[in-house]
Amino acid sequence: MPRPKRCRRICSYPAHWSFAPEDGACDETVLLMLDEYETIRLIDHEKMTQEECAAAMGVSRATVTSIYESARFKVADAIVN
């Protein structure tokens, strides 16, 4: 039986909920979840370590590492493709 999922604290919601190319050509959507947004915000924008981010979100460092990896892949995919 899997462990129950812990609630993750989101301290700041995004100012904009969607982004699209300027030319309007948008074939597919990349969906960034709120916890992924929060890890990107805390680690890259607020310059926190993964341990500090984990404490702020109320989850383990391993969970933050997993969320952060997923978020960075999605952001890179959105920028490149």
XYZ file of C-alpha atoms in Angstrom:
81
model
C 0.000 0.000 0.000
C 1.522 3.401 -0.989
C 2.117 6.113 1.544
C -0.514 8.853 1.677
C 0.385 12.016 -0.243
C 1.352 14.952 2.002
C -0.111 18.389 1.485
C 2.392 20.751 -0.120
C 2.462 24.401 0.882
C 2.216 26.846 -2.004
C 3.248 30.301 -0.773
C 2.795 32.235 -4.005
C 0.513 31.697 -6.961
C 1.692 32.686 -10.449
C 0.821 36.176 -11.693
C -0.098 34.680 -15.093
C -1.737 31.302 -15.595
C -0.738 30.699 -19.227
C 1.932 31.629 -21.727
C 1.848 31.279 -25.512
C 4.206 32.036 -28.409
C 3.936 35.545 -29.861
C 3.063 34.228 -33.335
C 0.090 32.347 -31.911
C 1.274 28.952 -33.180
C 0.519 26.696 -30.231
C 0.200 23.041 -31.224
C 0.455 21.455 -27.800
C 0.204 22.460 -24.161
C 2.813 21.939 -21.439
C 1.071 21.761 -18.073
C 3.171 22.897 -15.100
C 1.571 21.903 -11.801
C 1.472 24.340 -8.856
C 4.001 22.367 -6.813
C 6.365 22.369 -9.809
C 5.911 26.122 -10.184
C 6.602 26.591 -6.469
C 9.851 24.592 -6.561
C 11.091 26.551 -9.599
C 10.153 29.815 -7.854
C 11.812 28.946 -4.561
C 14.989 27.337 -5.919
C 15.701 29.416 -9.029
C 14.044 32.753 -8.265
C 14.348 32.967 -4.461
C 17.787 31.245 -4.530
C 16.856 28.696 -1.833
C 18.593 25.358 -1.457
C 16.574 22.204 -1.976
C 16.557 21.642 1.800
C 15.190 25.154 2.426
C 12.607 24.638 -0.310
C 11.556 21.321 1.224
C 11.112 22.958 4.635
C 9.071 25.811 3.123
C 6.806 23.377 1.263
C 6.517 20.882 4.117
C 7.879 17.887 2.180
C 11.119 15.893 2.109
C 14.201 16.965 0.153
C 13.881 13.857 -2.030
C 10.342 14.909 -2.966
C 11.568 18.407 -3.876
C 14.321 16.890 -6.029
C 11.760 14.806 -7.909
C 9.350 17.734 -8.381
C 12.192 20.060 -9.451
C 13.482 17.592 -12.058
C 10.014 17.221 -13.544
C 9.478 20.992 -13.592
C 12.818 21.733 -15.266
C 12.115 19.137 -17.962
C 8.727 20.707 -18.688
C 10.137 24.259 -18.786
C 12.954 23.180 -21.123
C 10.477 21.349 -23.360
C 8.240 24.437 -23.543
C 11.144 26.742 -24.417
C 12.799 24.470 -26.991
C 9.726 23.026 -28.684
